[in-house]
Coordinates of C-alpha atoms in Angstrom, one line a residue:
Chain A
M49 CA 0.0 0.0 0.0
E50 CA 2.8 2.4 1.0
N51 CA 4.7 1.4 -2.1
K52 CA 1.7 2.2 -4.2
T53 CA 1.2 5.6 -2.6
H54 CA 4.9 6.4 -3.1
R55 CA 4.7 5.3 -6.7
N56 CA 1.6 7.4 -7.3
R57 CA 3.4 10.4 -5.9
K58 CA 6.3 9.8 -8.2
L59 CA 4.0 9.4 -11.1
A60 CA 2.5 12.8 -10.2
D61 CA 5.9 14.4 -10.1
Y62 CA 6.6 12.9 -13.5
I63 CA 3.4 14.0 -15.2
Y64 CA 3.8 17.5 -13.8
N65 CA 7.3 17.7 -15.1
D66 CA 8.7 18.0 -11.6
L67 CA 11.5 15.4 -11.7
D68 CA 15.2 15.7 -12.5
R69 CA 16.6 14.0 -15.6
D70 CA 17.9 10.9 -13.8
S71 CA 14.6 10.4 -12.0
V72 CA 12.7 10.8 -15.4
A73 CA 14.9 8.1 -17.0
E74 CA 14.4 5.8 -14.0
I75 CA 10.6 6.1 -13.9
E76 CA 10.3 5.7 -17.7
R77 CA 12.3 2.5 -17.4
E78 CA 9.9 1.3 -14.6
I79 CA 6.8 2.2 -16.6
S80 CA 8.1 0.4 -19.6
S81 CA 8.8 -2.8 -17.7
D82 CA 5.7 -2.8 -15.4
P83 CA 2.3 -3.2 -17.1
E84 CA 0.4 -2.2 -14.0
L85 CA 2.4 0.9 -13.7
S86 CA 2.0 1.6 -17.4
E87 CA -1.7 1.5 -17.1
S88 CA -1.7 3.7 -14.0
Y89 CA 0.6 6.2 -15.8
L90 CA -1.8 6.4 -18.8
L91 CA -4.7 7.0 -16.5
N92 CA -2.8 9.7 -14.6
L93 CA -1.9 11.4 -17.9
Q94 CA -5.5 11.2 -19.1
V95 CA -6.7 12.8 -15.9
K96 CA -4.2 15.6 -16.1
E97 CA -4.9 16.4 -19.8
Y98 CA -8.7 16.3 -19.2
L99 CA -8.4 18.6 -16.2
Q100 CA -6.2 21.1 -18.1
A101 CA -8.7 21.3 -20.9
K102 CA -11.7 21.5 -18.5
L103 CA -10.2 24.3 -16.4
Q104 CA -9.3 26.3 -19.5
L105 CA -12.8 25.7 -20.9
E106 CA -14.4 26.9 -17.7
E107 CA -12.2 30.0 -17.7
M108 CA -13.3 30.8 -21.3
R109 CA -17.0 30.2 -20.4
S110 CA -16.9 32.5 -17.4
D111 CA -14.8 35.2 -19.0
P112 CA -16.5 38.6 -18.4
M113 CA -15.3 39.6 -21.9
L114 CA -17.1 36.6 -23.5
E115 CA -19.8 39.0 -24.9
D116 CA -17.1 41.0 -26.7
A117 CA -15.6 37.8 -28.1
E118 CA -19.0 36.7 -29.4
K119 CA -19.4 40.0 -31.2
L120 CA -16.0 39.6 -32.8
A121 CA -17.0 36.0 -33.8
D122 CA -20.1 37.3 -35.5
M123 CA -17.9 39.6 -37.5
A124 CA -15.8 36.7 -38.7
F125 CA -18.9 34.9 -40.0
D126 CA -20.3 38.0 -41.7
T127 CA -17.4 38.1 -44.2
E128 CA -16.5 36.0 -47.2
I129 CA -13.5 33.6 -47.0
P130 CA -10.4 35.0 -48.7
E131 CA -8.7 32.4 -50.9
Q132 CA -5.4 32.6 -48.9
S133 CA -7.2 31.9 -45.6
K134 CA -9.0 28.9 -47.1
H135 CA -5.7 27.3 -47.9
A136 CA -3.9 28.3 -44.7
S137 CA -2.4 25.3 -43.1
V138 CA -2.8 24.4 -39.5
P139 CA 0.3 22.4 -38.7
V140 CA 0.4 19.8 -36.0
N141 CA 3.2 20.2 -33.4
R142 CA 3.8 20.3 -29.7
N143 CA 6.6 21.7 -27.6
W144 CA 9.4 19.4 -26.9
R145 CA 8.4 18.4 -23.5
R146 CA 4.9 17.5 -24.5
I147 CA 6.2 15.7 -27.6
R148 CA 8.5 13.6 -25.4
Q149 CA 5.7 12.6 -23.0
L150 CA 3.2 12.1 -25.8
T151 CA 5.6 9.9 -27.8
F152 CA 6.3 7.9 -24.7
A153 CA 2.6 7.6 -23.9
I154 CA 1.6 6.7 -27.5
T155 CA 4.3 4.0 -27.6
L156 CA 3.1 2.7 -24.3
A157 CA -0.6 2.9 -25.3
A158 CA 0.2 0.9 -28.4
S159 CA 1.9 -1.8 -26.4
V160 CA -1.0 -2.0 -24.0
A161 CA -3.6 -2.0 -26.8
L162 CA -1.7 -4.8 -28.5
L163 CA -1.6 -6.8 -25.3
I164 CA -5.3 -6.2 -24.8
S165 CA -6.1 -7.2 -28.4
L166 CA -4.2 -10.4 -28.0
L167 CA -6.1 -11.3 -24.9
R168 CA -9.5 -10.4 -26.2
P169 CA -11.6 -13.0 -28.1
F170 CA -12.2 -12.0 -31.7
N171 CA -16.0 -12.4 -31.7
V172 CA -16.2 -9.9 -28.8
D173 CA -14.6 -7.3 -30.9
Q174 CA -16.9 -8.0 -33.8
D175 CA -19.9 -7.8 -31.5
R176 CA -18.7 -4.5 -30.2
L177 CA -18.1 -3.2 -33.7
Y178 CA -21.6 -4.3 -34.7
D179 CA -23.2 -2.6 -31.7
R180 CA -21.2 0.5 -32.4
Y181 CA -22.3 0.8 -36.1
Y182 CA -25.7 -0.9 -36.3
A183 CA -28.7 1.3 -36.1
P184 CA -32.1 0.6 -37.7
L185 CA -32.9 2.8 -40.6
E186 CA -34.9 5.6 -39.2
A187 CA -36.6 7.2 -42.2
S188 CA -37.7 6.4 -45.7
D189 CA -39.3 8.5 -48.4
F190 CA -41.2 5.6 -49.9
S191 CA -44.7 6.7 -48.7
Q192 CA -44.2 10.0 -50.5
R193 CA -43.9 8.1 -53.8
G194 CA -46.7 5.7 -53.9
S195 CA -50.0 4.8 -52.4
S196 CA -51.6 4.7 -55.8
N197 CA -52.5 1.0 -55.7
E198 CA -52.9 -1.8 -53.2
Q199 CA -49.4 -3.1 -53.8
F200 CA -47.8 0.2 -53.0
S201 CA -50.0 0.7 -50.0
A202 CA -48.9 -2.7 -48.6
V203 CA -45.3 -1.8 -49.2
A204 CA -45.8 1.5 -47.4
R205 CA -47.5 -0.3 -44.5
G206 CA -44.6 -2.8 -44.3
I207 CA -42.0 0.0 -44.2
N208 CA -43.9 1.8 -41.6
L209 CA -44.2 -1.3 -39.4
Y210 CA -40.4 -1.6 -39.8
L211 CA -39.8 2.0 -38.9
D212 CA -42.0 1.5 -35.8
G213 CA -39.9 -1.5 -34.8
E214 CA -42.6 -4.0 -35.5
Y215 CA -40.3 -6.3 -37.3
A216 CA -42.3 -9.5 -37.3
Q217 CA -45.4 -7.7 -38.4
S218 CA -43.4 -6.0 -41.1
I219 CA -42.3 -9.3 -42.5
L220 CA -45.8 -10.7 -42.4
E221 CA -47.0 -7.7 -44.4
F222 CA -44.3 -8.1 -47.0
N223 CA -45.1 -11.8 -47.3
T224 CA -48.6 -10.9 -48.5
I225 CA -47.3 -8.9 -51.5
S226 CA -47.1 -10.8 -54.7
S227 CA -43.9 -10.7 -56.7
D228 CA -43.7 -7.5 -58.7
P229 CA -40.4 -6.2 -60.2
A230 CA -41.5 -2.6 -59.6
I231 CA -41.5 -3.1 -55.8
R232 CA -39.1 -6.0 -55.4
A233 CA -36.3 -3.9 -54.1
E234 CA -38.4 -2.3 -51.4
V235 CA -39.9 -5.7 -50.3
E236 CA -36.6 -7.4 -50.1
F237 CA -34.6 -4.6 -48.6
F238 CA -37.1 -3.8 -45.8
S239 CA -37.7 -7.5 -45.2
A240 CA -34.0 -8.0 -44.8
L241 CA -33.8 -5.0 -42.4
S242 CA -36.7 -6.5 -40.4
Y243 CA -34.8 -9.8 -40.1
M244 CA -31.9 -7.9 -38.8
G245 CA -34.1 -6.3 -36.3
L246 CA -35.2 -9.8 -35.2
K247 CA -31.6 -10.9 -35.1
Q248 CA -32.2 -13.4 -37.9
Y249 CA -29.0 -12.4 -39.6
Q250 CA -28.8 -15.3 -42.1
D251 CA -32.3 -14.7 -43.4
A252 CA -31.3 -11.0 -43.8
Q253 CA -28.1 -12.0 -45.6
S254 CA -30.0 -14.1 -48.2
L255 CA -32.2 -11.2 -49.1
F256 CA -29.3 -8.8 -49.2
E257 CA -27.4 -11.1 -51.5
S258 CA -30.4 -11.3 -53.8
L259 CA -30.6 -7.5 -53.9
L260 CA -26.9 -7.2 -54.7
L261 CA -27.3 -9.3 -57.9
E262 CA -28.5 -6.2 -59.7
E263 CA -28.6 -2.4 -59.4
N264 CA -31.4 -1.0 -57.3
R265 CA -32.2 2.2 -55.4
Y266 CA -31.1 0.7 -52.1
Q267 CA -27.7 -0.3 -53.4
L268 CA -25.6 1.6 -50.9
E269 CA -27.9 0.8 -47.9
T270 CA -27.8 -2.9 -48.9
L271 CA -24.0 -2.9 -49.0
W272 CA -23.9 -1.3 -45.6
Y273 CA -26.4 -3.4 -43.8
A274 CA -25.3 -6.6 -45.4
S275 CA -21.7 -6.0 -44.3
L276 CA -23.1 -5.5 -40.7
A277 CA -25.1 -8.7 -41.0
Y278 CA -21.9 -10.6 -42.0
L279 CA -19.9 -8.9 -39.3
K280 CA -22.4 -10.1 -36.7
T281 CA -22.2 -13.7 -37.9
G282 CA -18.5 -13.7 -37.9
E283 CA -18.0 -13.7 -41.7
S284 CA -15.6 -10.9 -41.6
A285 CA -14.0 -11.6 -45.1
R286 CA -17.4 -11.1 -46.8
A287 CA -18.2 -8.1 -44.5
L288 CA -14.9 -6.5 -45.5
S289 CA -15.4 -7.2 -49.2
L290 CA -18.8 -5.4 -49.1
L291 CA -17.4 -2.5 -47.2
Q292 CA -14.6 -2.2 -49.8
Q293 CA -17.3 -2.0 -52.5
L294 CA -19.2 0.6 -50.5
E295 CA -16.0 2.7 -50.1
Q296 CA -16.0 3.3 -53.9
Y297 CA -19.2 5.3 -53.8
D298 CA -19.3 8.9 -52.7
G299 CA -22.0 9.6 -50.2
F300 CA -23.4 9.1 -46.8
Y301 CA -21.9 5.6 -46.1
Q302 CA -18.5 6.1 -47.6
K303 CA -16.8 7.4 -44.4
G304 CA -18.4 4.8 -42.2
A305 CA -17.4 2.1 -44.6
Q306 CA -13.8 3.2 -44.6
R307 CA -13.6 3.4 -40.8
L308 CA -15.4 0.1 -40.1
G309 CA -13.3 -1.6 -42.8
R310 CA -10.1 -0.3 -41.2
K311 CA -11.2 -1.5 -37.8
L312 CA -12.1 -4.9 -39.1
V313 CA -8.7 -5.3 -40.7
R314 CA -7.1 -4.3 -37.5
I315 CA -8.9 -6.9 -35.4
Q316 CA -8.5 -9.7 -37.9
Chain B
M26 CA 10.3 33.7 -32.4
E27 CA 8.6 33.9 -29.1
L28 CA 5.0 34.9 -28.6
H29 CA 4.5 36.8 -25.4
T30 CA 1.2 38.4 -25.7
D31 CA -2.1 37.8 -27.5
Q32 CA -1.3 40.8 -29.8
D33 CA 2.0 39.0 -30.7
I34 CA 0.0 36.0 -31.8
I35 CA -2.4 38.1 -33.8
D36 CA 0.5 39.8 -35.6
S37 CA 2.0 36.4 -36.2
I38 CA -1.2 35.1 -37.7
R39 CA -1.4 38.0 -40.0
R40 CA 2.1 37.1 -41.2
R41 CA 0.9 33.5 -41.6
E42 CA 3.7 32.2 -39.4
D43 CA 3.6 28.6 -38.5
V44 CA 4.6 29.4 -34.9
A45 CA 1.3 31.1 -34.3
F46 CA -0.8 28.1 -35.5
K47 CA 1.4 25.8 -33.5
Y48 CA 0.7 27.9 -30.4
L49 CA -3.0 27.9 -31.0
Q50 CA -3.1 24.2 -31.5
V51 CA -1.0 23.3 -28.4
T52 CA -2.9 25.8 -26.3
F53 CA -6.5 25.5 -27.2
Q54 CA -7.3 22.4 -29.2
D55 CA -7.9 20.2 -26.1
S56 CA -10.4 22.6 -24.5
I57 CA -12.2 23.1 -27.8
R58 CA -12.5 19.3 -28.2
L59 CA -14.0 19.1 -24.8
M60 CA -16.4 21.9 -25.6
V61 CA -17.6 20.1 -28.7
M62 CA -17.9 16.7 -26.9
E63 CA -19.8 18.3 -24.0
M64 CA -22.2 19.7 -26.6
G65 CA -22.9 16.3 -28.2
G66 CA -20.2 16.2 -30.9
S67 CA -17.6 13.5 -31.6
M68 CA -13.8 13.7 -31.7
E69 CA -14.0 13.9 -35.4
D70 CA -16.4 16.8 -35.2
A71 CA -14.1 18.5 -32.8
K72 CA -11.2 18.4 -35.2
D73 CA -13.3 19.9 -37.9
V74 CA -14.7 22.6 -35.6
F75 CA -11.2 23.6 -34.4
S76 CA -9.8 23.9 -38.0
E77 CA -12.8 25.9 -39.1
G78 CA -12.6 28.1 -36.0
L79 CA -9.0 28.9 -36.9
I80 CA -9.9 29.7 -40.4
A81 CA -12.6 32.1 -39.1
L82 CA -9.9 33.6 -36.8
I83 CA -7.6 34.2 -39.8
R84 CA -10.5 35.8 -41.7
L85 CA -11.2 38.0 -38.7
V86 CA -7.7 39.2 -38.0
D87 CA -7.3 40.0 -41.7
Q88 CA -10.0 42.7 -41.5
E89 CA -8.4 46.1 -41.4
D90 CA -10.6 47.4 -38.6
F91 CA -10.1 44.3 -36.4
K92 CA -9.1 45.0 -32.8
L93 CA -8.7 42.4 -30.1
T94 CA -11.0 43.5 -27.3
C95 CA -10.9 40.3 -25.2
K96 CA -8.6 37.4 -24.5
L97 CA -7.5 35.5 -27.5
G98 CA -8.5 32.2 -25.9
T99 CA -12.0 33.5 -25.3
L100 CA -12.2 34.6 -28.9
V101 CA -11.1 31.1 -30.1
Y102 CA -13.8 29.6 -27.9
A103 CA -16.5 32.0 -29.3
L104 CA -15.5 31.3 -32.9
C105 CA -15.5 27.5 -32.4
K106 CA -18.8 27.6 -30.5
K107 CA -20.4 29.5 -33.4
T108 CA -18.9 27.1 -35.9
W109 CA -20.3 24.1 -33.9
K110 CA -23.7 25.7 -33.7
Q111 CA -23.8 26.3 -37.5
H112 CA -22.7 22.7 -37.9
L113 CA -25.6 21.5 -35.7
E114 CA -28.1 23.5 -37.7
K115 CA -26.9 21.9 -40.9
Q116 CA -27.1 18.4 -39.2
V117 CA -30.7 19.1 -38.2
A118 CA -31.5 20.1 -41.8
V119 CA -30.1 16.8 -43.0
R120 CA -31.9 14.8 -40.4
N121 CA -35.2 16.1 -41.6
Y122 CA -34.7 14.0 -44.6
H123 CA -32.9 10.9 -43.4
V124 CA -31.6 9.9 -40.0
R125 CA -29.1 7.2 -39.4
K126 CA -26.5 6.5 -36.8
L127 CA -23.2 7.1 -38.5
D128 CA -21.8 10.3 -37.2
G129 CA -19.9 10.4 -34.0
D130 CA -17.4 7.9 -35.0
T131 CA -13.8 8.4 -34.0
E132 CA -10.3 7.1 -34.6
T133 CA -10.1 5.7 -31.1
D134 CA -11.4 2.3 -32.0
F135 CA -12.9 0.7 -29.0
T136 CA -12.8 3.7 -26.7
E137 CA -16.4 4.5 -26.7
E138 CA -17.2 8.2 -26.5
A139 CA -20.0 7.4 -24.0
D140 CA -17.3 6.0 -21.7
L141 CA -15.1 9.0 -22.3
Q142 CA -18.0 11.2 -21.3
L143 CA -18.5 9.2 -18.1
Y144 CA -14.8 9.3 -17.3
S145 CA -14.8 13.1 -17.8
E146 CA -17.6 13.4 -15.3
I147 CA -15.8 11.2 -12.8
F148 CA -12.6 13.2 -13.2
W149 CA -14.3 16.5 -12.7
E150 CA -16.5 15.4 -9.9
S151 CA -13.5 13.9 -8.0
F152 CA -11.4 17.1 -8.6
Q153 CA -14.1 19.2 -7.2
Q154 CA -14.3 17.1 -4.1
L155 CA -10.7 17.8 -3.2
D156 CA -10.2 20.3 -0.4
K157 CA -9.6 23.9 -1.5
S158 CA -5.9 24.0 -0.9
C159 CA -5.4 20.9 -3.0
R160 CA -7.6 22.3 -5.8
D161 CA -5.7 25.6 -5.8
I162 CA -2.3 23.9 -6.0
L163 CA -3.3 21.4 -8.7
E164 CA -5.1 24.0 -10.7
A165 CA -2.0 26.2 -10.7
Y166 CA 0.2 23.2 -11.8
L167 CA -2.3 22.3 -14.5
K168 CA -2.1 25.9 -15.7
E169 CA 1.6 25.4 -15.9
I170 CA 2.4 28.1 -13.5
P171 CA 6.0 27.6 -12.1
P172 CA 6.1 26.1 -8.6
R173 CA 8.0 29.1 -7.1
E174 CA 5.3 31.4 -8.4
I175 CA 2.6 29.1 -7.0
A176 CA 4.3 29.1 -3.6
E177 CA 4.5 32.9 -3.6
K178 CA 0.9 33.4 -4.8
L179 CA -0.6 30.9 -2.2
G180 CA 1.8 31.8 0.6
Y181 CA 3.4 28.4 1.0
S182 CA 7.1 27.4 0.8
Y183 CA 8.4 26.1 -2.5
A184 CA 9.1 22.6 -1.0
Y185 CA 5.7 22.4 0.5
V186 CA 4.0 23.2 -2.8
R187 CA 5.9 20.5 -4.6
K188 CA 5.2 17.9 -2.0
R189 CA 1.6 18.9 -1.6
K190 CA 1.0 18.7 -5.3
S191 CA 2.1 15.0 -5.4
L192 CA 0.0 14.2 -2.4
C193 CA -3.1 16.0 -3.8
H194 CA -2.7 14.3 -7.1
S195 CA -2.5 10.9 -5.5
Y196 CA -5.6 11.7 -3.4
L197 CA -7.3 12.6 -6.7
M198 CA -6.3 9.4 -8.3
K199 CA -7.5 7.4 -5.3
M200 CA -10.9 9.1 -5.5
I201 CA -11.2 8.4 -9.2
E202 CA -10.2 4.8 -8.9
G203 CA -12.6 4.3 -6.0
H204 CA -15.5 6.1 -7.8
P205 CA -18.5 3.7 -8.1
T206 CA -19.0 4.6 -11.8
Y207 CA -15.4 4.1 -12.6
I208 CA -15.4 0.7 -10.9
R209 CA -18.6 -0.2 -12.9
I210 CA -17.0 0.8 -16.2
K211 CA -13.8 -1.2 -15.4
Q212 CA -15.8 -4.2 -14.4
T213 CA -17.9 -4.1 -17.6
E214 CA -14.7 -3.8 -19.7
L215 CA -13.2 -6.8 -17.8
S216 CA -16.3 -8.9 -18.3
L217 CA -16.3 -8.1 -22.0
D218 CA -12.6 -9.1 -22.2
L219 CA -13.1 -12.3 -20.4
R220 CA -16.4 -13.3 -22.2

């Protein structure tokens, strides 16, 4: 206990730059060779950096001259952007002391992350990625297009049931609709989404695969949700392949596909 | 070149000197990131907001009639806050058409932003629970005020300030590590890792 307290005080001296060179070298050696101390150091650093930012932010928020600053800010947004300003670079750098600590911290964090990743089962990572990225589709403009006949009305009802989270009802509604090429994409896509909502990922995958056989208006959404369905069932190679296809398209899903793809590669 | 005052930095920005931008980045980026995240943004949003805020600052200081009538840090804060509000307005407009959960992603892989938010609350709550003398000393250290100056300002000896700082920081860490929410997060992480 006493040792731990002594060690914490030494860590405090280190992170507040209050140690001489020899002591710095000594504690850095200890941190590098002791995983528990490494973890503790990273937490100490995180706390310090958070508090620095928080105190500065509170000072800005309570500055009596804030009103003046806001008037000046309004002026900045009232003017056009000069070309030179648009291209002004904002370089990344830090003073040497912060660089030194930061480099050390990053190296250490990378080692800890590697250790954790080696210890963590693969499917747990995939589940966490899925939970992070999956969200039901929350809106559709289908009802604006058609309620002109019974088929379209049924599709609209099915979509609305999906949007309301009534996944089983939605599938039942879609099952009543006879095959019609004009609405096939809607029926298959929203049925697949409903299966995902019910956690029946393989049923969803079959429908998504059918949709991917030819171009349709839900192409990008299909690639996205299909990749998630494969992620969830542990078929990461197929998930990755779909994400790579999605990356080729500009648009809403591109950035997400790039990030999820990178993360998937990293945990494979 | 050394930048001693806010006006030095403004002049340096006008001359488009890297040193000014480095200073702004080192000094203000973390607090702006925190502001954006406290207002519901992601780390990625915060990066964009900070860059756009600096571009707005350049635009402002280039105006002939510009005169700094407040602290530079407060101005950076006001510019970034305005940038973030404009960004939110655009997001709302987009959401009126389609809403999906894709924004808010970060480069931090499995470090969930929700957990970060909880950690932040724990850190701040614990810091505020320290006694006043501890808070004063740590706050001064965190603002990178030299220990001799802290001692003089608070009426303590130099040696006492240094020793007290280490003690106070270790109290703080003890409070954080014993915080029920912190323990809960750690236990959840552990159970996920062991599952």
